[in-house]
């Protein structure tokens, strides 16, 4: 952990409550209280859920990196209508469904190589606190009881809508809810529900029942982090009504500010819709990892700023694979260059490489600068890509010919070692990417392309054998300085849907989308 970097430089983070990028200032530094809404466990998690987990962990990583002592709590929602419905479908208990998919999610977290929160909490372990919190809400005049159900009165909370910016009168006028005669206002929501047949239930002052969804998080925050917390994170879809209702409940119970800084990440979209189980347009985390790898998924998330939506399209995937390949080709070069011995009697010149000595330090400082600015991960990666371009260009200059390897030299080896340290010891701890073996990642990317190519033969794409023959012919043309023929081959392949990518490790290809 860095020594209180936050005292040296301000960290700016967009606050959803104000809609502004604000300096993050916890109430009692270096301590930070941080809660992230976790998944509802009724089935395998999809890659849209993975973004919530990855962004939540990114915030945790960064805060620790700049010197904060972070009490990070994430929950599992294990009492919910969806869990009950799944249990009824499978003729088992809600507890069995929740336990099964919590274990499944824990394995997903392991496969994604994410750091664990300081504490992971569950609704079923927080029932006493839920009941106590509801009693406080009732005592302060914010809730009422009808037939064993406790309902929150939104009209009793004058600032309802302040997080989402929604107007209460407009919500009432446009509420698409069935008329419930028990409710004083159609937008009132349930804090405690009477138990129905086939549902789990707990004893309470209002009869046997179970908590509503919104009160669960308020109570878990209250129990494990306190009445006011520094950061609350979740997806944009949770802003209303879930987080809006959390504010109403928590502030209604305590009279204090619930959260100082709200952070919301954008959706992963499939077509024009967010990815979700209910829409059926999902790819599970496990399926994605088996098809592509965890490293590819982590890199995709780092390639987009957390507040930007991610279009899950073939074009996006192709671009991500190409960019990831570029970094790992450079890493492969660095591994080889750092270990390459000088030939006997060598009189290597270092004039091309000397300007890049210590450049990795400057690149890292620029990366950190982007992270201090609202966790701008794509901006951080941009500095890394610029450095890779410099390495590639210098390798060509030192080699004297395109496609040739530069001779070994002490400074070339030093630059390579500095680049490896930048990736593995400085960038990886921040972004959780680039720690893998380059041969493994590059082989996986090529295997993905071959699979995609095989499924695209009907579209007129050339075969792998044809592509390699063209690449070999082009390399020979470049060595012979027949650049006209080399350009013709590139253009020919491009017209047939294949893009060539030159690097210090040679020429790679990818299918256009």
Short mmCIF file of C-alpha atoms in Angstrom, two decimals, residues 55-300:
data_model
loop_
_atom_site.label_atom_id
_atom_site.label_comp_id
_atom_site.label_asym_id
_atom_site.label_seq_id
_atom_site.Cartn_x
_atom_site.Cartn_y
_atom_site.Cartn_z
CA UNK A 55 -15.86 -2.18 -10.88
CA UNK A 56 -16.57 -2.71 -7.20
CA UNK A 57 -13.19 -4.33 -6.77
CA UNK A 58 -11.45 -1.64 -8.86
CA UNK A 59 -12.64 1.02 -6.41
CA UNK A 60 -11.34 -1.12 -3.53
CA UNK A 61 -7.94 -1.63 -5.22
CA UNK A 62 -7.48 2.04 -5.98
CA UNK A 63 -8.48 3.33 -2.56
CA UNK A 64 -6.04 0.95 -0.91
CA UNK A 65 -3.34 1.91 -3.42
CA UNK A 66 -3.51 5.58 -2.49
CA UNK A 67 -3.28 4.77 1.20
CA UNK A 68 -6.79 4.44 2.59
CA UNK A 69 -7.78 1.81 5.13
CA UNK A 70 -10.89 0.49 3.38
CA UNK A 71 -13.65 -1.43 5.13
CA UNK A 72 -15.24 -2.90 2.00
CA UNK A 73 -18.52 -4.78 2.48
CA UNK A 74 -20.44 -6.53 -0.28
CA UNK A 75 -23.66 -8.47 0.17
CA UNK A 76 -25.40 -11.46 -1.27
CA UNK A 77 -29.15 -10.97 -1.59
CA UNK A 78 -30.30 -14.40 -0.46
CA UNK A 79 -33.92 -13.54 0.46
CA UNK A 80 -35.84 -12.50 -2.64
CA UNK A 81 -38.87 -13.32 -4.81
CA UNK A 82 -36.65 -14.65 -7.63
CA UNK A 83 -34.96 -17.10 -5.28
CA UNK A 84 -38.31 -18.26 -3.93
CA UNK A 85 -39.69 -18.73 -7.44
CA UNK A 86 -36.63 -20.78 -8.48
CA UNK A 87 -36.96 -22.91 -5.36
CA UNK A 88 -40.63 -23.60 -6.10
CA UNK A 89 -39.77 -24.53 -9.70
CA UNK A 90 -37.12 -26.98 -8.53
CA UNK A 91 -39.18 -28.21 -5.58
CA UNK A 92 -36.51 -27.31 -3.05
CA UNK A 93 -35.93 -24.58 -0.46
CA UNK A 94 -34.93 -20.97 -0.98
CA UNK A 95 -31.94 -21.56 1.31
CA UNK A 96 -30.71 -24.41 -0.89
CA UNK A 97 -30.96 -22.25 -4.03
CA UNK A 98 -29.16 -19.35 -2.34
CA UNK A 99 -26.39 -21.55 -0.93
CA UNK A 100 -25.85 -23.23 -4.31
CA UNK A 101 -25.47 -20.00 -6.25
CA UNK A 102 -23.42 -18.24 -3.61
CA UNK A 103 -20.92 -21.10 -3.95
CA UNK A 104 -21.16 -20.73 -7.75
CA UNK A 105 -20.48 -16.99 -7.51
CA UNK A 106 -17.52 -17.53 -5.21
CA UNK A 107 -15.98 -19.76 -7.88
CA UNK A 108 -16.61 -17.07 -10.51
CA UNK A 109 -14.78 -14.57 -8.28
CA UNK A 110 -11.86 -16.97 -8.00
CA UNK A 111 -11.73 -17.45 -11.78
CA UNK A 112 -11.80 -13.68 -12.28
CA UNK A 113 -8.95 -13.31 -9.75
CA UNK A 114 -10.77 -10.58 -7.82
CA UNK A 115 -9.76 -9.50 -4.34
CA UNK A 116 -12.32 -10.38 -1.72
CA UNK A 117 -14.14 -7.67 0.26
CA UNK A 118 -13.21 -7.22 3.89
CA UNK A 119 -16.58 -8.77 4.67
CA UNK A 120 -19.26 -10.52 2.62
CA UNK A 121 -22.70 -10.44 4.25
CA UNK A 122 -26.06 -12.14 3.72
CA UNK A 123 -29.63 -11.04 4.34
CA UNK A 124 -30.61 -14.11 6.33
CA UNK A 125 -27.89 -13.25 8.88
CA UNK A 126 -29.22 -9.69 9.27
CA UNK A 127 -32.90 -10.31 10.10
CA UNK A 128 -32.68 -8.92 13.70
CA UNK A 129 -31.14 -5.67 12.41
CA UNK A 130 -33.75 -5.44 9.66
CA UNK A 131 -36.53 -5.65 12.24
CA UNK A 132 -34.81 -3.08 14.48
CA UNK A 133 -34.37 -0.68 11.58
CA UNK A 134 -38.02 -1.01 10.55
CA UNK A 135 -39.07 -0.28 14.14
CA UNK A 136 -37.00 2.93 14.07
CA UNK A 137 -38.57 3.96 10.75
CA UNK A 138 -42.07 3.41 12.15
CA UNK A 139 -41.21 5.31 15.35
CA UNK A 140 -40.10 8.32 13.31
CA UNK A 141 -43.37 8.38 11.39
CA UNK A 142 -42.12 7.17 8.01
CA UNK A 143 -43.98 3.87 7.79
CA UNK A 144 -47.39 2.38 8.53
CA UNK A 145 -48.78 -1.12 9.07
CA UNK A 146 -51.65 -2.72 7.18
CA UNK A 147 -52.63 -6.38 7.66
CA UNK A 148 -49.18 -7.41 8.86
CA UNK A 149 -47.37 -5.54 6.07
CA UNK A 150 -45.13 -2.58 6.84
CA UNK A 151 -45.13 0.07 4.10
CA UNK A 152 -42.84 3.05 3.73
CA UNK A 153 -44.64 6.35 3.09
CA UNK A 154 -42.65 8.25 0.48
CA UNK A 155 -44.67 11.41 1.18
CA UNK A 156 -43.16 11.44 4.68
CA UNK A 157 -39.66 11.87 3.23
CA UNK A 158 -39.48 15.35 1.71
CA UNK A 159 -36.35 14.77 -0.39
CA UNK A 160 -37.49 11.51 -2.00
CA UNK A 161 -36.09 11.40 -5.54
CA UNK A 162 -32.92 13.38 -4.81
CA UNK A 163 -30.55 10.65 -6.04
CA UNK A 164 -32.31 9.74 -9.29
CA UNK A 165 -33.64 13.23 -9.95
CA UNK A 166 -37.16 11.87 -10.33
CA UNK A 167 -40.16 14.00 -9.48
CA UNK A 168 -42.53 12.30 -7.03
CA UNK A 169 -45.65 13.78 -8.62
CA UNK A 170 -44.58 12.55 -12.05
CA UNK A 171 -43.87 9.11 -10.62
CA UNK A 172 -47.32 8.96 -9.07
CA UNK A 173 -49.00 10.06 -12.28
CA UNK A 174 -47.13 7.57 -14.40
CA UNK A 175 -46.93 4.70 -11.91
CA UNK A 176 -47.60 1.44 -13.69
CA UNK A 177 -48.64 -0.44 -10.58
CA UNK A 178 -51.87 -2.15 -9.76
CA UNK A 179 -54.05 -0.16 -7.41
CA UNK A 180 -53.39 -1.46 -3.91
CA UNK A 181 -55.99 -0.21 -1.47
CA UNK A 182 -53.58 -0.87 1.39
CA UNK A 183 -51.19 1.81 0.13
CA UNK A 184 -51.68 5.46 0.93
CA UNK A 185 -49.65 6.27 -2.17
CA UNK A 186 -49.15 3.92 -5.12
CA UNK A 187 -45.36 4.50 -4.85
CA UNK A 188 -45.16 3.40 -1.21
CA UNK A 189 -43.02 0.29 -0.89
CA UNK A 190 -42.87 -2.71 1.41
CA UNK A 191 -40.45 -2.98 4.31
CA UNK A 192 -41.91 -6.20 5.71
CA UNK A 193 -44.15 -8.70 3.89
CA UNK A 194 -46.49 -11.22 5.53
CA UNK A 195 -45.42 -14.81 4.93
CA UNK A 196 -47.18 -16.71 2.15
CA UNK A 197 -47.41 -20.44 1.68
CA UNK A 198 -44.14 -21.91 0.45
CA UNK A 199 -42.09 -18.87 1.46
CA UNK A 200 -39.45 -18.48 4.18
CA UNK A 201 -40.50 -16.41 7.16
CA UNK A 202 -39.27 -14.95 10.45
CA UNK A 203 -41.12 -13.84 13.56
CA UNK A 204 -41.57 -10.07 13.91
CA UNK A 205 -43.73 -7.56 15.82
CA UNK A 206 -46.02 -7.47 12.76
CA UNK A 207 -46.38 -11.23 12.36
CA UNK A 208 -44.36 -13.87 10.58
CA UNK A 209 -42.96 -12.63 7.31
CA UNK A 210 -39.86 -11.57 5.42
CA UNK A 211 -38.14 -8.28 4.54
CA UNK A 212 -38.66 -6.30 1.39
CA UNK A 213 -35.67 -6.01 -0.96
CA UNK A 214 -34.75 -2.39 -0.25
CA UNK A 215 -34.61 -2.61 3.55
CA UNK A 216 -32.15 -5.49 3.33
CA UNK A 217 -29.25 -3.35 2.10
CA UNK A 218 -30.05 -0.49 4.47
CA UNK A 219 -29.85 -2.89 7.41
CA UNK A 220 -26.67 -4.59 6.23
CA UNK A 221 -24.98 -1.21 5.79
CA UNK A 222 -26.18 -0.10 9.21
CA UNK A 223 -24.94 -3.27 10.93
CA UNK A 224 -21.53 -3.57 9.33
CA UNK A 225 -20.54 0.00 8.43
CA UNK A 226 -22.64 2.41 10.48
CA UNK A 227 -25.31 5.05 9.96
CA UNK A 228 -23.30 7.13 7.47
CA UNK A 229 -20.91 5.62 4.94
CA UNK A 230 -18.35 7.13 2.59
CA UNK A 231 -19.10 5.25 -0.66
CA UNK A 232 -22.03 3.22 -1.96
CA UNK A 233 -21.57 1.51 -5.33
CA UNK A 234 -23.93 -0.27 -7.72
CA UNK A 235 -25.22 -0.41 -11.27
CA UNK A 236 -27.15 2.43 -12.86
CA UNK A 237 -30.27 0.25 -12.86
CA UNK A 238 -30.20 0.27 -9.04
CA UNK A 239 -30.32 4.05 -8.75
CA UNK A 240 -34.11 3.97 -8.86
CA UNK A 241 -35.92 2.63 -7.00
CA UNK A 242 -33.45 0.55 -4.97
CA UNK A 243 -30.89 3.14 -3.93
CA UNK A 244 -33.49 5.89 -3.75
CA UNK A 245 -35.42 3.74 -1.30
CA UNK A 246 -32.28 2.93 0.68
CA UNK A 247 -31.76 6.65 1.23
CA UNK A 248 -35.37 7.15 2.32
CA UNK A 249 -35.22 4.21 4.74
CA UNK A 250 -31.81 4.92 6.26
CA UNK A 251 -32.19 8.67 6.57
CA UNK A 252 -35.78 8.23 7.70
CA UNK A 253 -34.55 5.96 10.51
CA UNK A 254 -31.52 8.00 11.64
CA UNK A 255 -32.06 11.57 10.50
CA UNK A 256 -28.47 11.51 9.22
CA UNK A 257 -26.90 11.50 5.77
CA UNK A 258 -26.83 7.88 4.58
CA UNK A 259 -23.99 8.08 2.06
CA UNK A 260 -21.47 10.80 1.23
CA UNK A 261 -20.55 9.58 -2.24
CA UNK A 262 -22.64 7.49 -4.63
CA UNK A 263 -20.94 5.65 -7.52
CA UNK A 264 -22.83 3.94 -10.35
CA UNK A 265 -21.42 1.99 -13.27
CA UNK A 266 -23.08 1.72 -16.70
CA UNK A 267 -24.55 -1.36 -18.35
CA UNK A 268 -23.05 -4.01 -20.52
CA UNK A 269 -25.40 -3.96 -23.50
CA UNK A 270 -26.39 -6.59 -26.02
CA UNK A 271 -27.76 -4.73 -29.03
CA UNK A 272 -29.60 -1.72 -27.59
CA UNK A 273 -30.64 -3.40 -24.35
CA UNK A 274 -28.81 -4.03 -21.12
CA UNK A 275 -27.70 -7.60 -20.53
CA UNK A 276 -29.95 -9.38 -18.02
CA UNK A 277 -31.35 -12.77 -17.12
CA UNK A 278 -34.91 -11.53 -17.57
CA UNK A 279 -34.24 -10.46 -21.16
CA UNK A 280 -32.48 -13.71 -21.97
CA UNK A 281 -29.61 -11.97 -23.81
CA UNK A 282 -26.89 -13.19 -21.50
CA UNK A 283 -23.58 -14.98 -21.59
CA UNK A 284 -22.60 -16.31 -18.18
CA UNK A 285 -19.24 -15.53 -16.63
CA UNK A 286 -18.30 -19.18 -16.79
CA UNK A 287 -19.26 -19.45 -20.48
CA UNK A 288 -17.26 -16.33 -21.35
CA UNK A 289 -14.17 -17.55 -19.51
CA UNK A 290 -14.34 -20.94 -21.22
CA UNK A 291 -14.75 -19.31 -24.64
CA UNK A 292 -12.34 -16.39 -24.26
CA UNK A 293 -10.60 -16.30 -20.82
CA UNK A 294 -10.84 -14.23 -17.66
CA UNK A 295 -8.00 -11.99 -18.85
CA UNK A 296 -10.00 -10.96 -21.92
CA UNK A 297 -13.00 -10.04 -19.77
CA UNK A 298 -10.90 -8.06 -17.28
CA UNK A 299 -9.24 -6.22 -20.17
CA UNK A 300 -12.58 -5.33 -21.76
#
